XYZ file of C-alpha atoms in Angstrom:
464
model
C 9.372 -24.562 19.314
C 7.136 -22.799 16.800
C 6.802 -24.730 13.557
C 4.414 -24.724 10.643
C 1.000 -26.271 10.917
C 0.879 -30.075 10.999
C 0.398 -31.685 7.633
C -3.015 -32.898 6.611
C -4.389 -35.316 4.003
C -4.218 -33.810 0.530
C -7.303 -33.598 -1.623
C -5.476 -35.262 -4.527
C -2.446 -37.580 -4.554
C 0.962 -36.202 -5.415
C 4.058 -38.010 -6.646
C 6.029 -39.517 -3.761
C 9.133 -37.595 -4.784
C 7.335 -34.331 -4.129
C 5.391 -35.104 -0.971
C 8.246 -35.968 1.384
C 10.188 -32.692 1.325
C 7.066 -30.575 1.068
C 5.575 -31.947 4.262
C 8.590 -31.104 6.393
C 7.800 -28.451 9.028
C 9.089 -24.958 8.293
C 11.176 -23.558 11.130
C 10.781 -19.984 12.263
C 14.344 -19.183 11.113
C 13.686 -20.577 7.630
C 10.528 -18.511 7.369
C 12.379 -15.429 8.628
C 14.957 -15.802 5.851
C 12.205 -15.953 3.250
C 10.364 -12.889 4.582
C 13.649 -10.936 4.576
C 14.281 -11.939 0.967
C 10.723 -10.949 0.035
C 11.258 -7.482 1.498
C 14.061 -6.841 -1.012
C 12.390 -8.306 -4.137
C 8.786 -7.133 -3.687
C 8.654 -4.797 -6.686
C 5.695 -4.248 -8.985
C 3.057 -2.863 -6.636
C 0.388 -5.026 -4.954
C -0.261 -7.184 -8.028
C 3.430 -7.949 -8.501
C 4.025 -8.557 -4.797
C 1.063 -10.934 -4.507
C 2.240 -12.757 -7.637
C 5.708 -13.209 -6.093
C 4.212 -14.615 -2.875
C 1.939 -16.939 -4.847
C 4.834 -18.271 -6.915
C 7.055 -18.779 -3.865
C 4.604 -19.971 -1.208
C 1.926 -21.769 -3.233
C 3.724 -23.123 -6.283
C 7.352 -23.586 -5.247
C 7.624 -24.048 -1.478
C 4.072 -25.406 -0.890
C 3.790 -23.763 2.514
C 0.121 -22.984 1.865
C -2.468 -24.229 -0.614
C -3.905 -21.967 -3.296
C -7.376 -22.075 -1.754
C -6.104 -20.967 1.657
C -3.833 -18.360 0.033
C -6.695 -16.823 -1.947
C -8.996 -16.981 1.048
C -6.496 -14.975 3.080
C -6.018 -12.543 0.188
C -9.755 -11.886 -0.021
C -9.766 -11.001 3.684
C -6.881 -8.577 3.281
C -8.517 -6.872 0.306
C -11.508 -6.004 2.504
C -9.312 -4.182 5.021
C -7.853 -0.695 4.888
C -4.126 -0.830 4.386
C -1.667 -2.427 1.918
C -3.122 -5.848 1.097
C 0.206 -7.434 0.083
C 1.863 -6.515 3.385
C -1.202 -7.693 5.285
C -1.207 -10.969 3.335
C 2.410 -11.591 4.334
C 1.495 -10.785 7.944
C -1.493 -13.131 7.790
C 0.474 -16.094 6.414
C 3.325 -15.496 8.854
C 0.786 -15.381 11.714
C -0.940 -18.549 10.521
C 2.360 -20.418 10.380
C 4.207 -19.149 13.447
C 1.738 -17.338 15.664
C 2.004 -13.659 16.578
C 5.792 -13.413 16.267
C 5.579 -14.930 12.783
C 3.056 -12.322 11.702
C 5.079 -9.441 13.135
C 8.304 -10.625 11.485
C 6.653 -11.224 8.097
C 4.888 -7.863 8.072
C 7.849 -5.881 9.410
C 10.378 -7.362 6.986
C 8.004 -6.531 4.139
C 8.357 -2.848 5.080
C 11.798 -2.273 6.640
C 13.991 -2.689 3.516
C 11.947 -0.095 1.633
C 12.087 2.260 4.647
C 15.898 2.165 4.719
C 16.127 2.536 0.929
C 13.705 5.478 0.901
C 15.579 7.233 3.715
C 18.762 6.999 1.630
C 17.031 8.128 -1.578
C 15.264 10.984 0.211
C 18.606 12.238 1.548
C 20.109 12.099 -1.960
C 17.057 13.913 -3.316
C 17.261 16.773 -0.813
C 21.049 16.988 -0.860
C 21.636 16.711 -4.614
C 18.216 17.362 -6.157
C 19.393 20.576 -7.842
C 22.254 18.848 -9.661
C 21.333 18.899 -13.382
C 21.698 15.131 -13.826
C 19.420 14.343 -10.865
C 16.934 17.034 -11.897
C 16.897 15.585 -15.417
C 16.098 12.113 -14.136
C 13.132 13.444 -12.194
C 12.072 15.484 -15.216
C 11.526 12.192 -17.030
C 10.033 10.243 -14.142
C 7.351 12.795 -13.184
C 5.279 12.458 -16.382
C 5.631 8.674 -16.145
C 4.113 8.842 -12.653
C 1.183 10.795 -14.083
C 0.586 7.981 -16.567
C 0.897 5.395 -13.782
C -1.777 7.125 -11.699
C -4.112 7.295 -14.702
C -3.461 3.609 -15.361
C -4.261 2.810 -11.718
C -7.620 4.564 -12.065
C -8.364 2.466 -15.155
C -7.218 -0.772 -13.512
C -9.310 -0.293 -10.377
C -12.252 1.094 -12.341
C -12.393 -1.901 -14.684
C -12.900 -4.096 -11.626
C -15.079 -1.834 -9.474
C -17.398 -0.020 -11.905
C -19.629 -2.963 -12.742
C -22.827 -1.004 -13.411
C -24.145 2.527 -13.915
C -24.707 3.034 -10.189
C -21.040 2.416 -9.480
C -20.141 4.760 -12.328
C -22.400 7.355 -10.714
C -20.642 6.991 -7.354
C -17.252 7.416 -9.060
C -18.449 10.504 -10.948
C -19.902 12.044 -7.772
C -16.646 11.425 -5.885
C -14.646 13.043 -8.689
C -16.924 16.096 -8.715
C -16.819 16.377 -4.920
C -13.029 16.478 -4.674
C -12.353 18.329 -7.951
C -14.994 21.047 -7.779
C -15.604 21.373 -4.042
C -12.300 20.162 -2.534
C -14.244 17.768 -0.296
C -11.987 16.007 2.244
C -11.213 12.404 1.354
C -12.568 10.982 4.670
C -15.948 12.606 3.942
C -16.033 10.945 0.509
C -15.192 7.559 2.032
C -17.889 7.973 4.697
C -20.532 9.010 2.161
C -19.687 6.124 -0.162
C -19.745 3.648 2.726
C -23.217 4.849 3.776
C -24.458 4.545 0.192
C -23.198 0.966 0.088
C -24.668 0.157 3.486
C -28.182 1.296 2.645
C -27.926 0.330 -1.019
C -27.322 -3.300 -0.066
C -30.843 -3.363 1.389
C -32.559 -1.702 -1.555
C -30.597 -3.171 -4.474
C -28.290 -5.957 -3.273
C -27.354 -7.034 -6.804
C -25.847 -3.593 -7.464
C -23.402 -3.756 -4.559
C -22.404 -7.428 -4.658
C -18.627 -7.676 -4.401
C -17.251 -8.945 -7.689
C -13.955 -10.080 -8.954
C -13.190 -12.470 -6.120
C -9.797 -14.066 -6.347
C -11.292 -17.277 -5.070
C -13.147 -17.888 -8.300
C -10.177 -19.712 -9.733
C -8.318 -22.454 -7.994
C -5.555 -24.850 -9.064
C -3.801 -27.712 -7.374
C -0.030 -27.807 -6.986
C 0.143 -30.882 -4.775
C -0.122 -31.185 -0.981
C 0.814 -28.209 1.176
C 1.752 -27.743 4.811
C -1.308 -25.525 5.264
C -3.641 -27.412 2.960
C -7.290 -26.939 2.017
C -8.472 -29.237 4.784
C -5.850 -28.448 7.411
C -7.740 -27.574 10.614
C -7.440 -24.004 11.852
C -4.706 -24.032 14.528
C -5.717 -23.085 18.084
C -3.969 -19.695 17.950
C -5.980 -18.711 14.832
C -9.395 -19.497 16.331
C -11.529 -16.730 17.724
C -10.989 -15.979 21.371
C -12.457 -12.990 23.126
C -9.537 -12.810 25.543
C -7.033 -12.900 22.673
C -8.939 -10.191 20.802
C -8.992 -7.931 23.860
C -5.306 -8.581 24.571
C -4.159 -7.710 21.030
C -6.348 -4.594 20.919
C -5.018 -3.493 24.301
C -1.400 -4.031 23.245
C -1.941 -2.220 19.948
C -3.677 0.719 21.592
C -1.021 0.761 24.305
C 1.781 0.966 21.726
C -0.022 3.800 19.945
C -0.574 5.713 23.194
C 3.020 5.149 24.292
C 4.464 6.406 21.003
C 2.078 9.364 20.897
C 2.842 10.172 24.540
C 6.593 10.249 23.834
C 6.033 12.598 20.885
C 3.787 14.920 22.888
C 6.285 14.997 25.779
C 9.233 15.752 23.507
C 7.624 17.803 20.724
C 4.473 19.235 22.251
C 0.907 18.710 21.104
C 1.424 20.813 17.979
C 4.947 19.637 17.161
C 5.708 18.407 13.655
C 6.311 14.782 14.666
C 3.207 14.711 16.860
C 1.061 16.048 14.028
C 2.601 13.497 11.669
C 1.765 10.664 14.054
C -1.851 11.728 14.359
C -2.315 12.485 10.654
C -0.844 9.203 9.396
C -2.856 7.222 11.927
C -5.965 8.620 10.231
C -4.482 7.988 6.790
C -3.832 4.330 7.630
C -7.538 3.813 8.289
C -8.553 5.250 4.898
C -6.457 3.172 2.507
C -9.363 1.282 0.937
C -8.478 0.521 -2.660
C -4.704 0.724 -2.284
C -2.096 3.431 -1.908
C -3.310 5.465 -4.880
C -6.641 5.894 -3.114
C -5.163 7.525 -0.028
C -2.636 9.711 -1.858
C -5.169 12.532 -2.372
C -5.765 12.587 1.391
C -2.024 12.584 2.054
C -1.645 15.434 -0.422
C -4.444 17.444 1.199
C -2.864 17.100 4.623
C 0.877 17.063 3.952
C 0.937 19.730 1.227
C -2.079 21.985 1.738
C -2.761 21.769 5.470
C 0.605 21.197 7.178
C 2.973 22.335 4.380
C 5.481 19.583 5.109
C 6.459 19.550 1.426
C 5.387 21.040 -1.905
C 3.172 19.529 -4.571
C 6.159 19.046 -6.878
C 8.047 17.251 -4.104
C 5.017 15.007 -3.559
C 5.201 13.896 -7.185
C 8.940 13.269 -6.825
C 8.256 11.182 -3.715
C 5.737 9.029 -5.552
C 8.321 8.493 -8.290
C 10.837 7.282 -5.690
C 8.192 5.060 -4.089
C 7.491 3.415 -7.448
C 11.154 2.482 -7.880
C 11.670 0.800 -4.484
C 10.493 -2.571 -3.141
C 7.680 -2.788 -0.631
C 4.175 -1.308 -0.589
C 3.631 1.907 -2.545
C 2.148 3.557 0.561
C 5.780 3.734 1.708
C 5.818 7.054 -0.137
C 4.704 8.389 3.255
C 8.268 7.748 4.493
C 9.461 10.257 1.888
C 6.818 12.725 3.057
C 8.012 12.270 6.628
C 11.693 12.613 5.732
C 11.181 15.815 3.748
C 8.905 17.261 6.440
C 11.336 16.428 9.236
C 14.276 17.845 7.266
C 12.588 21.090 6.186
C 11.048 21.704 9.606
C 14.371 20.934 11.326
C 12.642 18.913 14.045
C 16.019 18.131 15.687
C 17.647 21.480 14.952
C 19.608 22.814 11.961
C 22.662 20.683 12.721
C 20.868 17.317 12.523
C 18.873 17.448 9.301
C 19.510 13.843 8.232
C 18.646 12.474 11.664
C 15.517 14.645 11.722
C 14.407 13.287 8.359
C 15.189 9.677 9.281
C 13.339 10.015 12.598
C 10.301 11.566 10.923
C 10.262 8.829 8.252
C 10.385 6.173 10.972
C 7.614 7.838 12.985
C 5.391 8.092 9.922
C 6.014 4.447 8.989
C 5.215 3.245 12.514
C 1.877 5.045 12.702
C 0.948 4.075 9.129
C 1.487 0.330 9.567
C 0.573 -0.265 13.224
C -3.180 -0.571 12.399
C -2.429 -3.180 9.705
C -0.767 -5.459 12.250
C -3.665 -4.983 14.659
C -6.232 -5.771 11.946
C -4.554 -9.086 11.119
C -3.442 -10.263 14.563
C -6.695 -9.328 16.283
C -9.230 -9.579 13.484
C -8.105 -12.578 11.429
C -10.516 -15.041 13.059
C -13.312 -12.443 13.090
C -12.918 -11.583 9.423
C -13.249 -15.270 8.528
C -16.826 -15.189 9.794
C -17.796 -11.989 7.975
C -16.227 -12.754 4.597
C -18.782 -12.964 1.801
C -21.627 -11.305 3.711
C -23.136 -8.543 1.616
C -23.803 -6.283 4.600
C -20.060 -6.186 5.207
C -18.799 -6.056 1.606
C -21.325 -3.646 0.044
C -19.891 -0.503 1.716
C -16.443 -1.547 0.501
C -17.743 -1.956 -3.064
C -19.140 1.587 -2.964
C -15.938 2.963 -1.419
C -13.846 1.317 -4.133
C -16.056 2.929 -6.795
C -15.611 6.340 -5.163
C -11.856 5.757 -5.034
C -11.771 5.572 -8.841
C -13.056 9.145 -9.102
C -10.593 10.319 -6.456
C -7.630 8.727 -8.258
C -8.706 10.310 -11.558
C -8.631 13.690 -9.830
C -5.115 12.893 -8.579
C -4.017 12.113 -12.152
C -5.320 15.493 -13.330
C -3.544 17.228 -10.449
C -0.247 15.578 -11.343
C -0.736 16.343 -15.047
C -1.303 20.020 -14.270
C 1.891 20.325 -12.213
C 3.961 18.337 -14.714
C 2.763 19.931 -17.963
C 2.512 23.503 -16.636
C 5.260 23.710 -13.964
C 4.723 27.463 -13.496
C 0.926 27.286 -13.722
C -1.383 27.818 -16.682
C 0.085 31.265 -17.180
C 3.549 29.765 -17.732
C 5.036 27.681 -20.517
C 3.760 24.267 -21.601
C 6.365 21.513 -21.058
C 6.406 19.735 -24.417
C 9.025 17.192 -23.345
C 6.962 16.132 -20.316
C 3.842 15.867 -22.487
C 5.666 13.593 -24.939
C 7.035 11.411 -22.128
C 3.601 11.167 -20.450
C 1.928 10.165 -23.729
C 4.621 7.582 -24.461
C 4.375 6.164 -20.922
C 0.585 5.911 -21.193
C 0.841 4.006 -24.481
C 3.457 1.694 -22.969
C 1.199 0.937 -19.988
C -2.175 0.629 -21.692
C -1.133 -0.902 -25.008
C 2.038 -2.877 -24.316
C 1.653 -3.647 -20.575
C 5.223 -2.534 -19.815
C 6.369 -3.104 -16.222
C 6.802 -0.227 -13.788
C 10.566 -0.505 -13.317
C 11.475 -0.690 -17.062
C 9.059 2.150 -17.748
C 10.528 4.435 -15.090
C 14.065 3.561 -16.158
C 13.359 4.471 -19.782
C 11.570 7.705 -18.843
C 14.406 8.690 -16.498
C 16.887 8.223 -19.357
C 14.713 10.347 -21.666
C 14.444 13.089 -19.039
C 18.200 13.076 -18.445
C 18.920 13.277 -22.176
C 16.407 16.096 -22.650
C 17.919 18.048 -19.779
C 21.511 17.727 -20.936
C 21.048 17.860 -24.712
C 17.924 19.937 -25.286
C 17.943 22.726 -22.674
C 15.970 25.155 -24.896
C 12.946 22.824 -24.761
C 12.934 23.097 -20.971
């Protein structure tokens, strides 16, 4: 029977009343219940989700020590993909082998997938109802402020010197003035970091490590000195097996789509596009949104720019990783393209959302299950972290461009030649002040802005 890791001697003594229950093994079923609960309460973006896991797993349940928790978090932050979901996968894998990792990571995502499918259907079915339109009229400018705040939050951590500022400025100019594809910006920034680490290592040293602070909460099942379990040690055969299974699942799913939809079918193109997107999510969901916009809106025309903003608003209000906005993109694209025919629009949207989610998150599971032991050995080496430091700096410029794009569509809905939306401008300014000055949470902020938008729509129609 799979149980948690065996207990180990604690670095500091704990009161007897605490140590006995804490050192009891955690069954797979007990862990499953927790991961399911986490999937429904993981609001607040990566920072909020990581804080919830820290409070539950480190402080309250003592399943893992703070040092081991932060060590795992540092690994996940170096990978492309949603770090909170990968952290859950990592801890589940460490505790209960491969099935534990799959359950933890999947339950982190599935509740938000089902919720977004329901919300996407409501959006497409009733989006033109004045009350619903009014709610989105208030949420859209709030999303613009949230994106700007994300650029500031990431920039305050990543732009440690004038060279990093220069990389961010160059990335902004490349995507704003020349419409450079996001993958090209990531590649260029990674090369700058790779070679820059040799010429000026102090410039590209990864800062802001979570491991700089550590506290003790008493003994834990996976403690500081608990030996790495056999299944978490590096094994070439295990690495090859996980990579083969992961690649096999990808090929199987892609083969089914090609056989049923054709090489150029909507679902096939979605599978291929979101596989690429999943490998470019350095710096969080906001970093990859410009790439998703370029592909989903400009290249494939699965949805409009205004719908993309609405989807991000829905993603902000649901639990789970923010990158789950791709499920909305898939649902709208499947619905509008009628991938299952005009009589099955809901099923088409739900299928497309599921396909997109599968291809977006499959690489994250492979990274953790196959690369966990490998990443342990590379953590902290400048040759590995310097490209990621440069990529994160470039991401700041890309996110700033996204904020300007959203602001343009929100404040001038009909383009610069049309009217200026004074109500949206007021809501955006108020939301920005609430975020930057008063540190208001995402959910209260969106709720207040939705109420303002609804009131403006129903009571002040001339202003719209």
